[in-house]
Amino acid sequence: MRVTIYILFSIFFIQPGNSQNIIPLDTINWEINAQSYVLKNYKGKDAIYIQRGLAYLKDTKFLNGTIEFDVYLTNQQGFPGVRFRASDRNNMESFYLRAHLSGKPDANQVAPVINGITPWQLYFGPRYSFAYDYNYDDWTHVKIVVNGRRAQIYLDYSKTPNLSWDLVHEPREGEIAIGGGGAAAMHYANFKIDKSKYEIVDFKPIKRKPIDGLISQWEVSDIFEEKSVHDPMKLKEIIESRKWGKKIKVEEGTAANIAREVVLIDGTPGNTVFAKIKITSNKDQIKLFEFGYSDRVVAILNGKPIYKGTNRWRSRDYRYLGTIGLFDAIYLNLKKGENTLLFAVSEDFGGWLVTGKFPDQKGIDIE
């Protein structure tokens, strides 16, 4: 009888549905998809040591509440964190630590995952990250409180939130996962959720100033191979064979997110689309067009290539982030009447993005 009572007691208090107690980090409670992992006792805690991958909590859906865990950081490049409300494992919210950037303004990151892409090159700056001095000699405690479209981060038992932010996806129940990318593995311990604690306090998200005058909407084509646009003699064929009809709008007052409408990771060959605008000019004239993109672009005006560039992470130096903004410009030789501007935008990771504006719109209409 005593053994039976003990077993029932243990099941009750460790099951994922019981939100106030630590959920053991084991293969019974977690589905582990990682390059490597080890279940071990580390620094006095039962932990999982996980590299390049995620562990999904089994048989538990999360909408609102509190998520807590400990992570033992090193000063090596790694991105340990948590993903939540994973509706299909390609769309979710996330928070991760840039363990190697202690004290830096981008020492961490909140960002959505949209159709398999985490667009931190769009969701950047003090609205989505904060400076923090990490302790490499002890466990770091992470607490996230989620309620509707709002969330807050507390590190190391802070009494006030380190960051408040607006979630991107519509509130929807989904899975929870811990882990991350990067070469450095990290230890996790003391994972628990409490669906009854979802109070948001002193919610003051940082506002982001939108860029004035941006093209508000782009039409995008179906996906194709990037190398197709490298031969100017075949451009006409590539352009004419595209399918159109999907529209993407500017987000964050900064750029349009191609991943909203085109899925990169579904097995379809290619990593490139055309983003298109039409410009009607009242005369032959030259107009300056400021633009941004991620990760690579070929600009084509009226069927002729006029620019090629790279804005990929680390493409210019080892700390170059490839974040999106109006960092490039071209002079467009417009003819009187309708002109078509295409950007062949290619993506690796970090955000599949396009943006642009005419500083002077006199004499032109844009659609």
XYZ file of C-alpha atoms in Angstrom:
367
model
C 0.000 0.000 0.000
C 2.794 2.415 0.906
C 4.534 1.780 -2.447
C 1.280 2.365 -4.375
C 0.668 5.682 -2.599
C 4.220 6.801 -3.351
C 3.872 5.984 -7.058
C 0.574 7.858 -7.337
C 2.072 10.801 -5.465
C 5.069 10.898 -7.829
C 2.935 10.699 -10.973
C 0.711 13.513 -9.750
C 3.539 15.873 -8.987
C 5.798 15.355 -12.002
C 3.252 15.108 -14.768
C 3.431 17.988 -17.319
C -0.170 18.922 -16.634
C 0.720 19.823 -13.047
C 2.035 23.293 -13.726
C 3.656 24.222 -10.424
C 6.358 21.547 -10.262
C 9.573 20.783 -12.048
C 9.163 18.600 -15.129
C 11.984 16.044 -15.334
C 14.287 16.509 -18.310
C 14.138 12.999 -19.709
C 12.915 11.077 -22.731
C 9.648 10.233 -20.993
C 8.535 13.859 -20.818
C 10.457 15.287 -23.788
C 10.867 14.562 -27.496
C 14.499 15.421 -28.162
C 15.569 16.372 -31.682
C 19.191 17.482 -31.482
C 22.629 16.909 -32.932
C 23.639 15.567 -29.524
C 22.419 15.550 -25.935
C 23.303 14.088 -22.550
C 21.032 13.619 -19.529
C 23.158 14.193 -16.427
C 23.451 15.805 -13.024
C 25.337 19.072 -13.430
C 26.279 21.568 -10.730
C 23.799 19.970 -8.369
C 20.835 19.875 -10.751
C 19.317 17.152 -12.922
C 19.940 18.606 -16.377
C 20.012 18.056 -20.110
C 23.109 19.064 -22.066
C 21.856 19.794 -25.576
C 23.565 20.945 -28.758
C 22.046 22.211 -32.005
C 18.484 21.158 -31.504
C 15.264 21.325 -29.543
C 13.518 19.261 -26.903
C 9.714 19.455 -27.147
C 7.612 18.896 -24.053
C 5.284 15.976 -24.695
C 1.523 15.967 -24.205
C 1.320 19.621 -23.143
C -0.167 22.625 -24.917
C 0.551 26.143 -23.741
C -1.401 29.348 -24.312
C -1.048 31.651 -21.306
C 0.962 31.325 -18.132
C 4.531 31.304 -16.823
C 7.488 29.341 -18.189
C 10.617 28.999 -16.031
C 13.930 27.189 -16.344
C 17.614 27.444 -15.493
C 20.400 27.467 -18.057
C 24.145 27.253 -17.412
C 25.803 29.613 -19.863
C 29.313 29.664 -21.272
C 31.025 32.509 -23.083
C 30.997 30.490 -26.294
C 28.657 31.400 -29.146
C 25.371 29.706 -28.477
C 21.707 30.576 -28.594
C 19.953 28.722 -25.764
C 16.329 29.574 -25.195
C 12.694 28.604 -25.321
C 10.017 28.429 -27.994
C 6.342 28.472 -27.144
C 2.901 28.375 -28.751
C 4.389 26.207 -31.498
C 1.270 25.512 -33.530
C 2.996 23.446 -36.222
C 6.699 23.655 -35.311
C 7.193 26.228 -38.060
C 5.202 29.037 -36.445
C 5.736 30.070 -32.831
C 7.177 32.695 -30.490
C 10.726 32.501 -29.151
C 13.230 33.960 -26.717
C 16.906 33.082 -26.734
C 20.140 34.265 -25.146
C 23.208 35.257 -27.118
C 25.435 33.718 -24.492
C 28.649 35.140 -25.960
C 27.448 38.769 -25.986
C 27.260 39.508 -22.268
C 26.681 43.218 -21.642
C 25.947 43.980 -25.294
C 22.689 45.632 -26.443
C 21.820 42.446 -28.364
C 22.710 40.004 -25.587
C 19.403 38.229 -26.217
C 16.483 38.206 -28.638
C 12.737 37.822 -28.758
C 11.352 37.008 -32.184
C 8.583 35.050 -33.850
C 9.236 32.026 -36.017
C 7.257 32.532 -39.234
C 6.985 29.623 -41.648
C 10.260 28.220 -40.338
C 12.252 31.475 -40.461
C 13.229 33.489 -37.376
C 13.492 37.028 -38.807
C 15.762 38.656 -36.231
C 17.067 40.901 -39.020
C 13.631 42.588 -38.884
C 12.828 42.264 -35.173
C 15.939 43.936 -33.779
C 16.934 46.785 -31.483
C 15.805 47.723 -27.947
C 12.200 46.741 -28.685
C 13.304 43.093 -28.966
C 16.507 42.734 -26.918
C 18.270 44.197 -23.896
C 21.757 44.445 -22.458
C 22.513 41.997 -19.677
C 25.668 40.881 -17.859
C 25.654 37.081 -17.780
C 27.155 34.960 -15.049
C 29.283 32.149 -16.455
C 29.921 30.634 -13.002
C 26.363 29.818 -11.967
C 22.917 29.029 -13.324
C 20.914 31.774 -15.048
C 17.214 31.725 -14.247
C 14.787 32.562 -17.054
C 11.113 33.378 -16.493
C 8.631 34.307 -19.218
C 5.083 35.433 -18.515
C 2.620 35.208 -21.416
C -0.903 36.591 -21.632
C -2.727 37.080 -24.942
C -0.580 39.217 -27.240
C 1.712 40.367 -24.418
C 4.788 38.817 -22.819
C 7.537 39.724 -20.351
C 11.023 38.423 -19.528
C 12.521 38.187 -16.025
C 16.147 37.062 -15.639
C 17.695 35.868 -12.377
C 14.583 36.440 -10.282
C 14.326 40.124 -11.151
C 11.357 41.791 -9.425
C 10.647 43.895 -12.535
C 10.567 42.689 -16.143
C 13.773 43.039 -18.143
C 11.705 43.316 -21.322
C 8.049 43.667 -22.273
C 7.012 42.981 -25.844
C 4.037 42.422 -28.113
C 3.788 38.904 -29.510
C 3.515 38.647 -33.286
C 1.280 35.616 -33.843
C -2.378 35.466 -32.958
C -2.744 33.762 -29.554
C -3.036 30.041 -30.158
C -2.242 27.000 -28.049
C 0.919 25.198 -29.033
C 3.935 23.213 -27.920
C 6.870 24.343 -25.800
C 10.511 23.564 -26.596
C 13.904 24.335 -25.084
C 17.263 24.300 -26.848
C 18.877 26.304 -29.584
C 21.473 26.584 -32.282
C 25.143 27.476 -32.334
C 28.194 25.312 -31.838
C 28.212 25.571 -28.036
C 25.980 23.181 -26.103
C 24.266 24.388 -22.911
C 22.843 22.779 -19.775
C 19.162 23.210 -18.861
C 17.509 22.368 -15.545
C 14.464 23.054 -13.338
C 11.935 23.441 -16.132
C 8.382 24.207 -15.054
C 5.221 25.872 -16.301
C 2.339 27.405 -14.395
C -0.732 28.070 -16.488
C -2.445 29.820 -13.565
C 0.114 32.637 -13.359
C -0.224 34.962 -16.335
C -0.382 38.434 -14.794
C 1.386 41.091 -16.867
C 2.687 43.973 -14.740
C 3.903 47.438 -15.724
C 3.639 46.591 -19.426
C 5.688 49.229 -21.242
C 7.005 47.878 -24.545
C 9.514 50.077 -26.318
C 8.069 51.799 -29.357
C 9.786 51.663 -32.715
C 9.682 54.667 -35.010
C 8.441 53.669 -38.481
C 10.323 54.721 -41.600
C 8.286 57.372 -43.412
C 7.301 56.993 -47.042
C 7.960 53.274 -47.513
C 6.414 51.257 -50.321
C 3.583 49.774 -48.263
C 3.037 46.603 -50.289
C 4.941 44.369 -52.715
C 3.698 41.623 -54.985
C 5.799 38.465 -54.821
C 6.282 35.595 -57.227
C 6.573 31.901 -56.624
C 9.933 30.519 -55.499
C 12.806 29.661 -57.863
C 16.526 28.906 -57.907
C 18.815 31.866 -57.149
C 21.287 30.966 -59.898
C 18.545 31.573 -62.484
C 19.017 35.356 -62.274
C 22.775 35.265 -62.734
C 22.544 34.958 -66.525
C 21.160 38.231 -68.000
C 20.364 36.435 -71.262
C 17.840 34.187 -69.471
C 16.128 36.837 -67.357
C 13.204 37.298 -69.724
C 12.417 33.586 -69.622
C 12.666 33.443 -65.811
C 10.426 36.479 -65.327
C 7.769 35.336 -67.763
C 7.543 31.858 -66.244
C 6.713 33.130 -62.739
C 3.374 32.842 -60.966
C 2.075 35.950 -59.213
C -0.731 37.129 -56.965
C 0.647 37.076 -53.402
C 1.010 40.418 -51.613
C 3.242 41.251 -48.643
C 2.862 44.339 -46.486
C 5.409 46.307 -44.500
C 5.768 45.225 -40.863
C 7.328 47.051 -37.931
C 7.257 50.177 -40.103
C 10.460 48.804 -41.622
C 10.158 46.034 -44.227
C 7.910 43.452 -45.850
C 8.417 39.855 -44.721
C 8.446 37.521 -47.723
C 8.165 34.468 -45.435
C 4.594 35.507 -44.638
C 3.506 34.302 -48.096
C 6.285 32.071 -49.440
C 7.504 28.987 -47.565
C 11.228 28.346 -47.895
C 11.513 25.009 -46.107
C 8.774 22.863 -47.645
C 11.110 21.008 -49.995
C 10.405 23.152 -53.073
C 13.704 23.878 -54.890
C 14.912 27.450 -54.651
C 15.481 30.245 -52.170
C 14.528 33.263 -54.310
C 11.421 35.205 -55.307
C 10.751 38.362 -57.273
C 9.297 41.250 -55.286
C 7.575 43.653 -57.672
C 6.278 47.219 -57.831
C 4.982 49.159 -60.832
C 5.926 52.799 -61.303
C 3.987 55.069 -63.640
C 6.041 58.119 -64.603
C 4.632 61.292 -66.190
C 7.808 61.708 -68.257
C 11.244 60.247 -68.931
C 13.181 60.943 -65.747
C 15.736 59.632 -63.249
C 14.549 58.943 -59.713
C 16.522 57.928 -56.649
C 15.205 54.766 -54.973
C 16.410 53.861 -51.476
C 16.040 50.212 -50.482
C 16.980 47.349 -48.216
C 16.896 43.560 -48.500
C 17.946 40.310 -46.897
C 19.944 38.318 -47.750
C 20.902 38.972 -51.416
C 19.312 40.881 -54.280
C 19.390 41.503 -58.002
C 17.458 44.612 -59.043
C 15.835 44.554 -62.496
C 14.190 47.559 -64.139
C 12.016 46.904 -67.182
C 13.687 43.542 -67.740
C 17.294 44.761 -67.418
C 19.514 44.034 -64.380
C 20.866 47.214 -62.801
C 22.180 46.196 -59.366
C 23.441 43.174 -57.444
C 24.203 43.115 -53.718
C 24.704 41.057 -50.553
C 23.415 41.943 -47.096
C 23.850 38.551 -45.460
C 24.895 38.040 -41.852
C 28.696 38.376 -41.641
C 28.954 39.256 -45.327
C 30.956 42.427 -44.624
C 32.733 41.663 -41.338
C 32.468 39.154 -38.498
C 30.006 41.293 -36.502
C 27.894 42.423 -39.441
C 24.295 41.444 -38.714
C 22.556 42.053 -42.026
C 19.653 43.839 -40.330
C 17.172 45.519 -42.637
C 17.045 49.235 -43.415
C 17.418 51.760 -46.227
C 21.159 51.261 -46.523
C 21.438 51.133 -50.335
C 20.165 53.298 -53.188
C 20.011 53.240 -56.981
C 19.057 55.810 -59.612
C 16.207 54.477 -61.729
C 16.101 55.595 -65.351
C 12.312 55.698 -65.740
C 10.560 55.961 -69.077
C 7.320 57.832 -69.523
C 4.429 55.488 -68.707
C 4.576 52.178 -66.847
C 7.854 50.801 -65.439
C 8.353 47.496 -63.609
C 10.914 47.201 -60.819
C 11.767 43.676 -59.693
C 13.959 42.649 -56.796
C 15.112 39.026 -56.939
C 15.495 38.456 -53.182
C 17.332 35.372 -51.900
C 17.337 34.038 -48.345
C 19.719 31.965 -46.221
C 18.563 32.703 -42.667
C 17.718 35.568 -40.344
C 14.939 37.140 -42.388
C 13.611 37.129 -45.966
C 12.945 40.818 -46.384
C 12.518 43.710 -48.792
C 11.849 47.423 -48.337
C 12.193 50.668 -50.260
C 11.057 54.252 -50.843
C 11.312 57.137 -53.273
C 12.516 60.201 -51.326
C 10.892 62.305 -54.062
C 7.599 60.948 -55.435
C 6.786 63.939 -57.587
C 5.727 62.887 -61.075
C 5.298 59.177 -60.313
C 2.556 56.834 -59.112
C 3.398 53.519 -57.446
C 1.408 50.311 -57.235
